[in-house]
Tab-separated table of C-alpha atoms in Angstrom:
chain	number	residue	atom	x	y	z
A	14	UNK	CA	0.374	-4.724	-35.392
A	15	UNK	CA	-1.344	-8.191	-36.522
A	16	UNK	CA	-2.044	-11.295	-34.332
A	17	UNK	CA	-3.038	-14.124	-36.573
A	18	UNK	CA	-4.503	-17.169	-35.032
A	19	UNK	CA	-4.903	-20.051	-36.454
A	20	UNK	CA	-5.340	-24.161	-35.255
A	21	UNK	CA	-9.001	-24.142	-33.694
A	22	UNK	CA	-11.245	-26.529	-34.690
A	23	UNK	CA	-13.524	-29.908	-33.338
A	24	UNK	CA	-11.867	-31.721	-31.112
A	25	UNK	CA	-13.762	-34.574	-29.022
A	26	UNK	CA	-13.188	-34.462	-25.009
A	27	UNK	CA	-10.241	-35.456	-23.495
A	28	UNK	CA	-8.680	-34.729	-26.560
A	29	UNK	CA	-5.747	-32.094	-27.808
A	30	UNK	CA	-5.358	-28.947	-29.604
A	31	UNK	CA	-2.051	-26.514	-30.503
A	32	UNK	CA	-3.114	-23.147	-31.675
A	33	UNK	CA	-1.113	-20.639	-32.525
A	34	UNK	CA	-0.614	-17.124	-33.020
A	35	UNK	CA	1.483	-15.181	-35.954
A	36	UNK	CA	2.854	-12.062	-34.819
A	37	UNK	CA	3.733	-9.466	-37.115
A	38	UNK	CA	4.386	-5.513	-37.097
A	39	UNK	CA	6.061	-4.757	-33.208
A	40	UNK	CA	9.155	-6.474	-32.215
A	41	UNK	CA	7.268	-9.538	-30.634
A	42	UNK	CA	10.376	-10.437	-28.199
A	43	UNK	CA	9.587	-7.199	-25.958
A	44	UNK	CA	5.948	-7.806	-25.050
A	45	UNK	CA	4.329	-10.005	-23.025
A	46	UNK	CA	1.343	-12.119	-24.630
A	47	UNK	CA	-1.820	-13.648	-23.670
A	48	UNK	CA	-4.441	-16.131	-24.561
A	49	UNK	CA	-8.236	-14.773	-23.715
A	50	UNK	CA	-11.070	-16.779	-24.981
A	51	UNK	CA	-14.611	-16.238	-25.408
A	52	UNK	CA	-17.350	-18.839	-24.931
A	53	UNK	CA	-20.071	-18.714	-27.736
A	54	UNK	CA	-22.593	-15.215	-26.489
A	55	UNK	CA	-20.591	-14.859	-23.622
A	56	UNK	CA	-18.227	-12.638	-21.866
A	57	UNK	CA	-14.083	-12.462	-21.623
A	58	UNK	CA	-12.333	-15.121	-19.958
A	59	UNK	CA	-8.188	-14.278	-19.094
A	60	UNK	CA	-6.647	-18.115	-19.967
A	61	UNK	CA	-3.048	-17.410	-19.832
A	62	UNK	CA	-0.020	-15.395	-19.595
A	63	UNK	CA	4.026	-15.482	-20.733
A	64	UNK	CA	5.969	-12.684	-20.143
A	65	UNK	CA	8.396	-11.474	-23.071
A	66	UNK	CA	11.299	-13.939	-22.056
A	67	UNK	CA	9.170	-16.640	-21.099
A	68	UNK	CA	10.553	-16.371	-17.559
A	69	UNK	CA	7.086	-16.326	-16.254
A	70	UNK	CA	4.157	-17.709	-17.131
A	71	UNK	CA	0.908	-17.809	-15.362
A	72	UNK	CA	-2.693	-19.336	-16.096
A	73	UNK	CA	-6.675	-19.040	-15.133
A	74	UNK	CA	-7.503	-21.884	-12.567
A	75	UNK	CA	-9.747	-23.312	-14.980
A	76	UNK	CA	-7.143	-24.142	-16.939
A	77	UNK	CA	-4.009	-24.978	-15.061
A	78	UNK	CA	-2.530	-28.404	-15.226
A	79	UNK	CA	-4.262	-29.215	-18.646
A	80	UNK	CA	-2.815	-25.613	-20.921
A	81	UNK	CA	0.528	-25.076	-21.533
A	82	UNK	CA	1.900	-21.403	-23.192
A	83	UNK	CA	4.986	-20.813	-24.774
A	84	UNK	CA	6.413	-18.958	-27.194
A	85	UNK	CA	9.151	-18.589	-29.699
A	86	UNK	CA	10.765	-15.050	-30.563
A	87	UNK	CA	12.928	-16.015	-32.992
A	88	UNK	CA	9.993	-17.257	-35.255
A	89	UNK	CA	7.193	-14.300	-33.525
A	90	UNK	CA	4.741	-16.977	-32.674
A	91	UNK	CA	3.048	-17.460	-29.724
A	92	UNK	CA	0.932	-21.445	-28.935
A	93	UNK	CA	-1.353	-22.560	-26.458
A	94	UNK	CA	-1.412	-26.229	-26.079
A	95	UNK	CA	-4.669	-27.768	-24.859
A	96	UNK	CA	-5.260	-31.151	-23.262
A	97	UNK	CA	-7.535	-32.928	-21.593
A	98	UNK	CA	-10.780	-30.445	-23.413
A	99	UNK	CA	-13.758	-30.035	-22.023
A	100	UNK	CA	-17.269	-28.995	-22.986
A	101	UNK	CA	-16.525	-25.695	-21.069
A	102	UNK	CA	-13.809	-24.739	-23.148
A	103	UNK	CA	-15.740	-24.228	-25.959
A	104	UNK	CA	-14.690	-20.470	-27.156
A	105	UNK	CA	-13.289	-18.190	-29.543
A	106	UNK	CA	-9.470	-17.974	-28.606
A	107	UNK	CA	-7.955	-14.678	-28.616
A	108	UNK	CA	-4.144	-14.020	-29.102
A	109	UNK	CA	-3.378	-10.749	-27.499
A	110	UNK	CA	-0.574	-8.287	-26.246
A	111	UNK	CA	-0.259	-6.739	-23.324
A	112	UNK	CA	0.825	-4.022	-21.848
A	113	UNK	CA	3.576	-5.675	-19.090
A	114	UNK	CA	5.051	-3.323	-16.347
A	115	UNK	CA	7.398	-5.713	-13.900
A	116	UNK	CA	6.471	-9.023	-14.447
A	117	UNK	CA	2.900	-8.977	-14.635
A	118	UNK	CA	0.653	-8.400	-17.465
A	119	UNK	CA	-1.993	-5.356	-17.362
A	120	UNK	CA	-4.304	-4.217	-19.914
A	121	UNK	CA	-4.559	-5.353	-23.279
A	122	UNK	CA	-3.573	-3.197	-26.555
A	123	UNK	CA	-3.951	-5.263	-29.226
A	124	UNK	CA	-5.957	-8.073	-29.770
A	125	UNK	CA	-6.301	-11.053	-32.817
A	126	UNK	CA	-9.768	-11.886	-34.907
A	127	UNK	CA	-9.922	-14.950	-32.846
A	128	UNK	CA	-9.910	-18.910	-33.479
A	129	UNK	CA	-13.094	-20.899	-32.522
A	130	UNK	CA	-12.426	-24.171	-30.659
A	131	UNK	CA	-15.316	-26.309	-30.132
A	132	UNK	CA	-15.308	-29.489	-27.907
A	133	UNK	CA	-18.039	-32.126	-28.559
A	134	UNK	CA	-18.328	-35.565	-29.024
B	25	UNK	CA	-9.614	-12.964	-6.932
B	26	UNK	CA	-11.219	-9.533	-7.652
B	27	UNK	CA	-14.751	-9.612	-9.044
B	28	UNK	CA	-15.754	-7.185	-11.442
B	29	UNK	CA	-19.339	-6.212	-11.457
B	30	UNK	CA	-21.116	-4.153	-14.600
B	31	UNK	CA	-24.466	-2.651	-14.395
B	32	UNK	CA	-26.824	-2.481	-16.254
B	33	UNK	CA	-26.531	-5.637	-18.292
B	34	UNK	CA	-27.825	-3.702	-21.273
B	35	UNK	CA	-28.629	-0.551	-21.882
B	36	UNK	CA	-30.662	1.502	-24.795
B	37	UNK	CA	-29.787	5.083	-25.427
B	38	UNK	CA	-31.334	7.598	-27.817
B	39	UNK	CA	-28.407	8.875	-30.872
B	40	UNK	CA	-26.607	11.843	-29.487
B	41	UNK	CA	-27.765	10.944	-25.595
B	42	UNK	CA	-25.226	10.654	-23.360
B	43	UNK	CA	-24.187	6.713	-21.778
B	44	UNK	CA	-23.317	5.576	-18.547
B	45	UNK	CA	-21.808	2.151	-17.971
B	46	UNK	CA	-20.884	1.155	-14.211
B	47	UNK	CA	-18.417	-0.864	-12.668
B	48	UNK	CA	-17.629	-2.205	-9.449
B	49	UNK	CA	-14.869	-3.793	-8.025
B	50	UNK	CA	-14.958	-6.187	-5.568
B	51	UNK	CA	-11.632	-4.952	-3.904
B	52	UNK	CA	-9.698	-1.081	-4.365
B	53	UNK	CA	-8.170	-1.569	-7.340
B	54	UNK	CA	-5.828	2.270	-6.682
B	55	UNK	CA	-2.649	1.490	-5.425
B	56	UNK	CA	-1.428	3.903	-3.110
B	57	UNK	CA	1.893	3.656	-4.095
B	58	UNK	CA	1.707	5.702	-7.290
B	59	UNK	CA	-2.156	6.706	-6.771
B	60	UNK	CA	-3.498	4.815	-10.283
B	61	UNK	CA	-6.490	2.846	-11.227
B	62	UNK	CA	-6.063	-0.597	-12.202
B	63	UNK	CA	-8.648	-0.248	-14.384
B	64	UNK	CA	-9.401	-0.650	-18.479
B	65	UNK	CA	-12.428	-0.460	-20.362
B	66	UNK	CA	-12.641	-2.544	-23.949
B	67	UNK	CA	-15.284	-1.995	-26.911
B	68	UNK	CA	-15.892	-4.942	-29.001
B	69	UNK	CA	-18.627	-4.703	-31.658
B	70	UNK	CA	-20.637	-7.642	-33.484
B	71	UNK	CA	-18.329	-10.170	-34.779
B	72	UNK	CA	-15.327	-8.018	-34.090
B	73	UNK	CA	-12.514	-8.415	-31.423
B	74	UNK	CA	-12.633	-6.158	-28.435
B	75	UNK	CA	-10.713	-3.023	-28.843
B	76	UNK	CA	-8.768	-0.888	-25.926
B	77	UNK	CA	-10.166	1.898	-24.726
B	78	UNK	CA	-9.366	3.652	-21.882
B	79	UNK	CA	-6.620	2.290	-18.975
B	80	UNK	CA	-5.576	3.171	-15.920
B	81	UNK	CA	-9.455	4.375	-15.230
B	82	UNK	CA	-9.156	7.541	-17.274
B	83	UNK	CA	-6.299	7.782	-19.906
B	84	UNK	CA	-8.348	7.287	-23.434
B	85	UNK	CA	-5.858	4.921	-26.112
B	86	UNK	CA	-4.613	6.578	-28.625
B	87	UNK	CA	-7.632	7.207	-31.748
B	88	UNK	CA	-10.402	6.863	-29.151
B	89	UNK	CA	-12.496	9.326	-29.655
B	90	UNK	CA	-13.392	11.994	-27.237
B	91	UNK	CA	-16.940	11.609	-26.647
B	92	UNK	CA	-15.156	8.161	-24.721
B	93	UNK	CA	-14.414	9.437	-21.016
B	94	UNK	CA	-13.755	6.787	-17.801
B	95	UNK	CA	-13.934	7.861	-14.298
B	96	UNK	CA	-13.927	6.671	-10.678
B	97	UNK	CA	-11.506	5.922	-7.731
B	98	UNK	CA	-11.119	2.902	-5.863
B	99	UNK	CA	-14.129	0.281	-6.188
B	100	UNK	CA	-16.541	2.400	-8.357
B	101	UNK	CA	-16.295	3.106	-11.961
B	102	UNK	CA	-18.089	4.717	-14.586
B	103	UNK	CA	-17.467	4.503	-18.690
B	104	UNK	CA	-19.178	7.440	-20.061
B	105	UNK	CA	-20.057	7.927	-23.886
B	106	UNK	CA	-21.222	11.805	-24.370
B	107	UNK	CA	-23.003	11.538	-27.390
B	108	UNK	CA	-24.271	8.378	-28.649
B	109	UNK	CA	-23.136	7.594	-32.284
B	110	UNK	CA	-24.602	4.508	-34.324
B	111	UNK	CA	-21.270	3.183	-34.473
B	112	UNK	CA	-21.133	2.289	-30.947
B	113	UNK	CA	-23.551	0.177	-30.801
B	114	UNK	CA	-21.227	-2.776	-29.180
B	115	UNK	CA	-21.074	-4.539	-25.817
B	116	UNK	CA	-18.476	-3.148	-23.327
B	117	UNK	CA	-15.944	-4.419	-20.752
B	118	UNK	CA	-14.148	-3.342	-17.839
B	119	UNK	CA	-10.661	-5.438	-16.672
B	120	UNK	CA	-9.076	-4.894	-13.196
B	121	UNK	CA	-5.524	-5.452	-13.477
B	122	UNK	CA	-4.239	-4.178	-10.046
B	123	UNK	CA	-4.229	-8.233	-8.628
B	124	UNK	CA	-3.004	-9.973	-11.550
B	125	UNK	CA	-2.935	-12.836	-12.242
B	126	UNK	CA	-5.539	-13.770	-12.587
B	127	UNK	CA	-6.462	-10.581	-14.118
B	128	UNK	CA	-10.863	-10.059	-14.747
B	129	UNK	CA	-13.550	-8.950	-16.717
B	130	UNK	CA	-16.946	-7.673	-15.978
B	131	UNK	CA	-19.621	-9.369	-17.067
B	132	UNK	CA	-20.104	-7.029	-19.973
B	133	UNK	CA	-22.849	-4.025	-20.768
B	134	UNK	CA	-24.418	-4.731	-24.326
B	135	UNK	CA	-25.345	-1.040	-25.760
B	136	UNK	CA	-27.731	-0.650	-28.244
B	137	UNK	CA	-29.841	2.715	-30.263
């Protein structure tokens, strides 16, 4: 299994960002998929969810109304579009699988190296 | 939303001494419908990802060693390492998945020699 992520960089606020995530190694169209980030020396943050169809999706508070997950199976990739950064979400994004019973996600399995997105003027 | 609690923040343990890292949950996290523990511990070392493992409280992932045990019911938690290694020096996580979303974290335990 490899999650590649890639797109992070310096982005002013109020401004956008697409990352995305390479899958690779699993058959990517029966797992559901997550973005986690991590802000600089601190702890795990859940961002955002998409179930293996894309039939549900579901996102942090902090987050909803400015992210927007999708996916595409045909070409194993997973995105995260961000607008509207802030300051806050300043953080190594993760692109990670999880382990989906029903139609919610529950612990993680596999996890990418991460993509650092920094938001500063 | 379920709040995770870890404790202590950081912890330093002698090689081959046996670690304790707690957890609390702010709600049950069993479900009496199949009696499990929505509960998973991660590992992630300096500069590294975090890495599964143990889920569903007390089922270890699959090349996790067996010095690696979880235990606990209900609210209360415990992520035991039975003889301290070098190579796990690393901070540690516990996620509740029994409400999810949004699912949570702990705040972390950083582990050190």
């Amino acid at each position: 299994v490899q999650l590649v992520e890639s797109g992070g960089g310096l982005v002013k606020p109020g401004g956008s960002l697409r990352l995305s995530c390479a899958a690779s190694g699993f058959t990517f169209s029966n797992y559901g998929m997550n973005w986690v980030r991590q802000a600089p020396g601190k702890g795990l943050e859940w961002v955002s969810s998409i179930s293996s169809s894309s039939s549900y999706v579901y996102y942090a508070d902090s987050v909803e109304g400015r992210f927007s997950i999708s996916r595409d199976n045909g070409k194993n990739s997973l995105y995260l579009q961000m607008n509207s950064l802030r300051a806050e979400d300043t953080a190594v994004y993760y692109c990670v699988r999880d382990v989906t019973i029903g139609t919610t996600p529950y612990y993680f399995d596999y996890w990418g190296q991460g993509t650092l997105v920094t938001v500063s003027s | 939303d379920i709040v995770m609690t870890q404790s202590p923040d950081s912890l330093a343990v002698s090689l081959g001494e046996r670690a304790t890292i707690n957890c609390k949950s702010s709600q049950t996290v069993l479900h009496i419908y199949n009696n499990k523990n929505y509960l998973s511990w991660y590992q992630q070392k300096p500069g590294q990802p975090p890495k599964l493992l143990i889920y569903w409280a007390s089922t270890r992932e699959s090349g996790v060693p067996d010095r690696f045990s979880g235990s606990g019911s209900g609210t209360d938690f415990t992520l035991t390492i039975s003889s301290l290694q070098a190579e796990d020096v690393a901070v540690y996580y516990c996620q509740q998945y029994y409400r999810s979303p949004p699912i949570t974290f702990g705040q972390g335990t950083r582990l050190e020699i």
